PDB file of C-alpha atoms and ligand atoms in Angstrom:
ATOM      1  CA  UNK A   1      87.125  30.740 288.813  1.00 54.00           C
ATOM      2  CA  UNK A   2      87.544  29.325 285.715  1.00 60.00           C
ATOM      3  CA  UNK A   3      89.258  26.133 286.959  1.00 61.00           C
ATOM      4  CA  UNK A   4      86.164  25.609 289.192  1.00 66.00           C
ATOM      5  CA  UNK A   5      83.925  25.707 286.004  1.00 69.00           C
ATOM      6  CA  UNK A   6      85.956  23.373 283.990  1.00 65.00           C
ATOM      7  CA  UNK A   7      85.693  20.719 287.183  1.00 71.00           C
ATOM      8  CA  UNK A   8      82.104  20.797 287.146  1.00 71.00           C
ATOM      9  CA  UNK A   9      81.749  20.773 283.562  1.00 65.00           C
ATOM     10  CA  UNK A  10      84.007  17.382 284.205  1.00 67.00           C
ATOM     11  CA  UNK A  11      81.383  16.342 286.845  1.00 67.00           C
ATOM     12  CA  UNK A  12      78.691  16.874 284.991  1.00 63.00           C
ATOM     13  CA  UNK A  13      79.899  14.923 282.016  1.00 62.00           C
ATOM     14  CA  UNK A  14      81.186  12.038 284.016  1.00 62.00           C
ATOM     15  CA  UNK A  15      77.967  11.922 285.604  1.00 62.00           C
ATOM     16  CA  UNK A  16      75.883  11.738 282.145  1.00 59.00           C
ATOM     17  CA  UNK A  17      78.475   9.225 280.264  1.00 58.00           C
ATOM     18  CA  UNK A  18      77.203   7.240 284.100  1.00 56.00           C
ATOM     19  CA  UNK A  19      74.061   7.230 283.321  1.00 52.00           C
ATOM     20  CA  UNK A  20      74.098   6.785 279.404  1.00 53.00           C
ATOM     21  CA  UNK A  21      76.284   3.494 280.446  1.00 54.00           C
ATOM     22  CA  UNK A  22      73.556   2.376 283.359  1.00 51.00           C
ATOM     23  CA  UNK A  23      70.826   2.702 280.819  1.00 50.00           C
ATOM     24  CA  UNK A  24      73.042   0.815 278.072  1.00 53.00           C
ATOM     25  CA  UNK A  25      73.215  -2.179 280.919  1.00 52.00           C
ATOM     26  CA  UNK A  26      69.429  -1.780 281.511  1.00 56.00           C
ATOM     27  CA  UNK A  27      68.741  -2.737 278.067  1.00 70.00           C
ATOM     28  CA  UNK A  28      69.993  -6.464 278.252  1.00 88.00           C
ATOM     29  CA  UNK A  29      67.299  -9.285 279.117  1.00 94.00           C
ATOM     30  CA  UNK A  30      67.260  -9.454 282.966  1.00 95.00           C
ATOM     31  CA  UNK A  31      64.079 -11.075 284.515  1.00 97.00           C
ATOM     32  CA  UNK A  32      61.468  -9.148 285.223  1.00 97.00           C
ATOM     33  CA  UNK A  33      58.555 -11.840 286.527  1.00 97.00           C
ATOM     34  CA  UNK A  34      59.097 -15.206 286.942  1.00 98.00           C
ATOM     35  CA  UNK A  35      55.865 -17.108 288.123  1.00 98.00           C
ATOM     36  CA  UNK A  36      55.724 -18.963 290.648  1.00 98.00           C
ATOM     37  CA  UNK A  37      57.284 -16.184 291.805  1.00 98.00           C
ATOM     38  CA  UNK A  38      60.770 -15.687 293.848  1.00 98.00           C
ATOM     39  CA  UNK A  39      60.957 -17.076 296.967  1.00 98.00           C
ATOM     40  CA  UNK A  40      57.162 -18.048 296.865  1.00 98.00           C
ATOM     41  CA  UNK A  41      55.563 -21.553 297.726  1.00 98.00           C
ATOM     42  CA  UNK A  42      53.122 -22.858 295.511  1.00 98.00           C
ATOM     43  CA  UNK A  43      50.070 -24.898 296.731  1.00 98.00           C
ATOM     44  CA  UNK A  44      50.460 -27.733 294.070  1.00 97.00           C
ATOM     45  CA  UNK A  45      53.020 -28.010 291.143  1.00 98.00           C
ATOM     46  CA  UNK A  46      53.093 -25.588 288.201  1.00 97.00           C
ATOM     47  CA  UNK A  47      52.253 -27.049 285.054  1.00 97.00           C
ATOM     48  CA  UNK A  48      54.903 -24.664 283.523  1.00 98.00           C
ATOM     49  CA  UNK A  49      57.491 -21.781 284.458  1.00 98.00           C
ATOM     50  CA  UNK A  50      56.771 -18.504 283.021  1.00 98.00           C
ATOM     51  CA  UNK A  51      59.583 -16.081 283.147  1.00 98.00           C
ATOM     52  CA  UNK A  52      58.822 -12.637 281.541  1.00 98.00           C
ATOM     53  CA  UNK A  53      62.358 -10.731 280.899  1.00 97.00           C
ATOM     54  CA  UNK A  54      62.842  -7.303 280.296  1.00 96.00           C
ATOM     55  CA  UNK A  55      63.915  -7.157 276.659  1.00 95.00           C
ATOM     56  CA  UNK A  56      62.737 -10.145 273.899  1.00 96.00           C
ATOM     57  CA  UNK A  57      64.837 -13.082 273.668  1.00 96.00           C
ATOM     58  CA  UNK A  58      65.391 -16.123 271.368  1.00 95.00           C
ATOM     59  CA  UNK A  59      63.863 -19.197 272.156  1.00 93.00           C
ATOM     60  CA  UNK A  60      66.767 -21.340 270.613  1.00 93.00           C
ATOM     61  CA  UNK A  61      69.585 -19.979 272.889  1.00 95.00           C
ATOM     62  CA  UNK A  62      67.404 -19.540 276.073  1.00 96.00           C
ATOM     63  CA  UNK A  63      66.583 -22.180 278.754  1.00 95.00           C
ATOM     64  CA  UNK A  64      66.078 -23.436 282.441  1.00 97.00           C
ATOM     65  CA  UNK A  65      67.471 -25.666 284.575  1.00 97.00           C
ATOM     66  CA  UNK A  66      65.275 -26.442 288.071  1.00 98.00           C
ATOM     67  CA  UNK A  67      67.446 -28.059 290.626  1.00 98.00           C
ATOM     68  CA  UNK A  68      65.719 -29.723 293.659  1.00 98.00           C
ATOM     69  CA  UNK A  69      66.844 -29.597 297.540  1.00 97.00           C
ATOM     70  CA  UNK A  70      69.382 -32.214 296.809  1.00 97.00           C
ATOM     71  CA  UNK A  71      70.672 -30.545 294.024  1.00 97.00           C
ATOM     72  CA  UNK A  72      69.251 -33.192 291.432  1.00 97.00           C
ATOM     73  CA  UNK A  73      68.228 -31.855 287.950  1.00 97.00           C
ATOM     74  CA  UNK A  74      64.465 -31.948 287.278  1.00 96.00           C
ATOM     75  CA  UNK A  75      63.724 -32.474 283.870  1.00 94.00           C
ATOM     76  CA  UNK A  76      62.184 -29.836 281.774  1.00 96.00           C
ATOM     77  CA  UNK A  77      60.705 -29.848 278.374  1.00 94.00           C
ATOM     78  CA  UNK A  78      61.788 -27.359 275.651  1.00 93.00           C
ATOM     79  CA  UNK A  79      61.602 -23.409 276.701  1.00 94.00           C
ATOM     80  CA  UNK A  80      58.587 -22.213 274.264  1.00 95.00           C
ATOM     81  CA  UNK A  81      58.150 -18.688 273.572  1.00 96.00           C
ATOM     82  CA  UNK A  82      54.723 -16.764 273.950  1.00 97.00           C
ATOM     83  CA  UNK A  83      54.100 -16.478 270.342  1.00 96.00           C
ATOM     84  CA  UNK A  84      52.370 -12.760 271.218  1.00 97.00           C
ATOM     85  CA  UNK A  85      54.564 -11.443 273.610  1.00 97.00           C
ATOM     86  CA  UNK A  86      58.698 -12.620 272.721  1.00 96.00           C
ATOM     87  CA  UNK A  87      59.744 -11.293 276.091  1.00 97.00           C
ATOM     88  CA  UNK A  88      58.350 -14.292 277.407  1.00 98.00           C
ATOM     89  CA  UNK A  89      59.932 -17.604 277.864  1.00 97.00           C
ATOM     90  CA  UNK A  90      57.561 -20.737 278.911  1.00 97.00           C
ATOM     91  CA  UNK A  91      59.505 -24.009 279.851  1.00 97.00           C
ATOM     92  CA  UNK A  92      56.601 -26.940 280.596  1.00 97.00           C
ATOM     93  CA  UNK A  93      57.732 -29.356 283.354  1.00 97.00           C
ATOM     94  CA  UNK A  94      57.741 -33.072 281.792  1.00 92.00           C
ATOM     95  CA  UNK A  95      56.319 -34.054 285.200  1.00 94.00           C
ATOM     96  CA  UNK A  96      54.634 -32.946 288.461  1.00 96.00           C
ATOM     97  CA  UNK A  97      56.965 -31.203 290.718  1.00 97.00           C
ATOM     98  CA  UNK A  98      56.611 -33.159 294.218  1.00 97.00           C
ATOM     99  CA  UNK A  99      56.367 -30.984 297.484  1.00 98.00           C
ATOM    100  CA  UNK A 100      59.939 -29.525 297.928  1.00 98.00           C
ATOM    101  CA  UNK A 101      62.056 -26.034 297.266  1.00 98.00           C
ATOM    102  CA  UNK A 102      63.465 -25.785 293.857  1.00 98.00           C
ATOM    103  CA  UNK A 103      66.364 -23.460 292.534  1.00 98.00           C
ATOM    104  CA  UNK A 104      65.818 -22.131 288.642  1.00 98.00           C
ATOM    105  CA  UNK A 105      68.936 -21.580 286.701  1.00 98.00           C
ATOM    106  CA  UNK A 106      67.852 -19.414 283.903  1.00 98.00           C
ATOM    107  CA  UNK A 107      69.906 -18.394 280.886  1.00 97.00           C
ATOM    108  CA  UNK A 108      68.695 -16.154 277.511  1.00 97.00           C
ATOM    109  CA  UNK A 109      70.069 -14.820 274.496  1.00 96.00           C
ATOM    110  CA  UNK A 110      68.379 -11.210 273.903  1.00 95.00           C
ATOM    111  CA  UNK A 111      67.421 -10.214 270.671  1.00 92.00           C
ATOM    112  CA  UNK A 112      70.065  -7.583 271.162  1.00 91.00           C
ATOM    113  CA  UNK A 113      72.580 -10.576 270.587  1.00 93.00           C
ATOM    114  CA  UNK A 114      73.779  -9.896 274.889  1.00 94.00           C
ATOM    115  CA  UNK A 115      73.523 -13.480 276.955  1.00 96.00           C
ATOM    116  CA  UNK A 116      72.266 -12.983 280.656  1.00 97.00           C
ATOM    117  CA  UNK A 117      71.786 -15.188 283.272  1.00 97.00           C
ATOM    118  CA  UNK A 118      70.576 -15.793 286.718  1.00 97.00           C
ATOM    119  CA  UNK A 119      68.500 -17.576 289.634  1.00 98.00           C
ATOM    120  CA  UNK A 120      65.714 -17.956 291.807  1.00 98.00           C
ATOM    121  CA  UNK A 121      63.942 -20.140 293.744  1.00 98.00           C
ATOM    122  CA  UNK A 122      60.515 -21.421 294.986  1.00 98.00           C
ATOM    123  CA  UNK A 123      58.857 -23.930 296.916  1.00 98.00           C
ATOM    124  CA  UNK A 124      56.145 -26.612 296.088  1.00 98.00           C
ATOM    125  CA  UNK A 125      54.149 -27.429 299.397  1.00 96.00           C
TER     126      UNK A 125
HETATM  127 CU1   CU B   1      71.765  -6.059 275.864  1.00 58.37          CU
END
């Protein structure tokens, strides 16, 4: 009886330190929207790349790098963020996008002081 309590007192504590540590992890900057979006095509080329993350991040230690189909870097001008909302990063293209896919490479620094990165890609018809 009492050895079968204990156990699920066990299970029920490994199961809460679980989620304490899940919600922990949730708390770094992972990308919430990124516009165009993922895996979308685009009628003409975006002035701009919006990525909103989940947490706010620092401008000076966050970036983009767009690759195109033959893997060439695209260049980018300096990631900018939205003055009224810091969980947004905007990185103006220097120049048009022409009709192709294109991978983003993001990286950030949340304001937490965690670094997170990732990818996605979308298409310019
Ligand atoms: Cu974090």
């Amino acid at each position: 009886m009492k050895k079968t309590r204990l156990s699920r007192l066990a299970a029920l504590l490994l199961a809460s330190s679980a989620l304490a540590f899940s919600q922990f992890a949730l708390a770094h900057a992972h990308l919430k929207t990124p516009v165009p979006a993922d895996k979308s095509t685009v009628d003409a080329s975006p002035k701009s790349l919006t990525l909103t993350f989940t947490e706010d991040v620092e401008p000076a230690f966050s970036g983009v790098e767009i690759r195109n189909a033959q893997n060439q870097t695209v260049p980018v001008g300096k990631a900018q963020i939205n003055a009224k909302q810091h969980d947004q990063l905007i990185v103006p293209l220097s120049q048009p996008l022409p009709a192709g896919s294109y991978q983003v490479n993001w990286h950030v620094l949340s304001v937490d002081g965690h670094k997170t990165k990732g990818s996605y890609q979308f298409s310019v018809k």
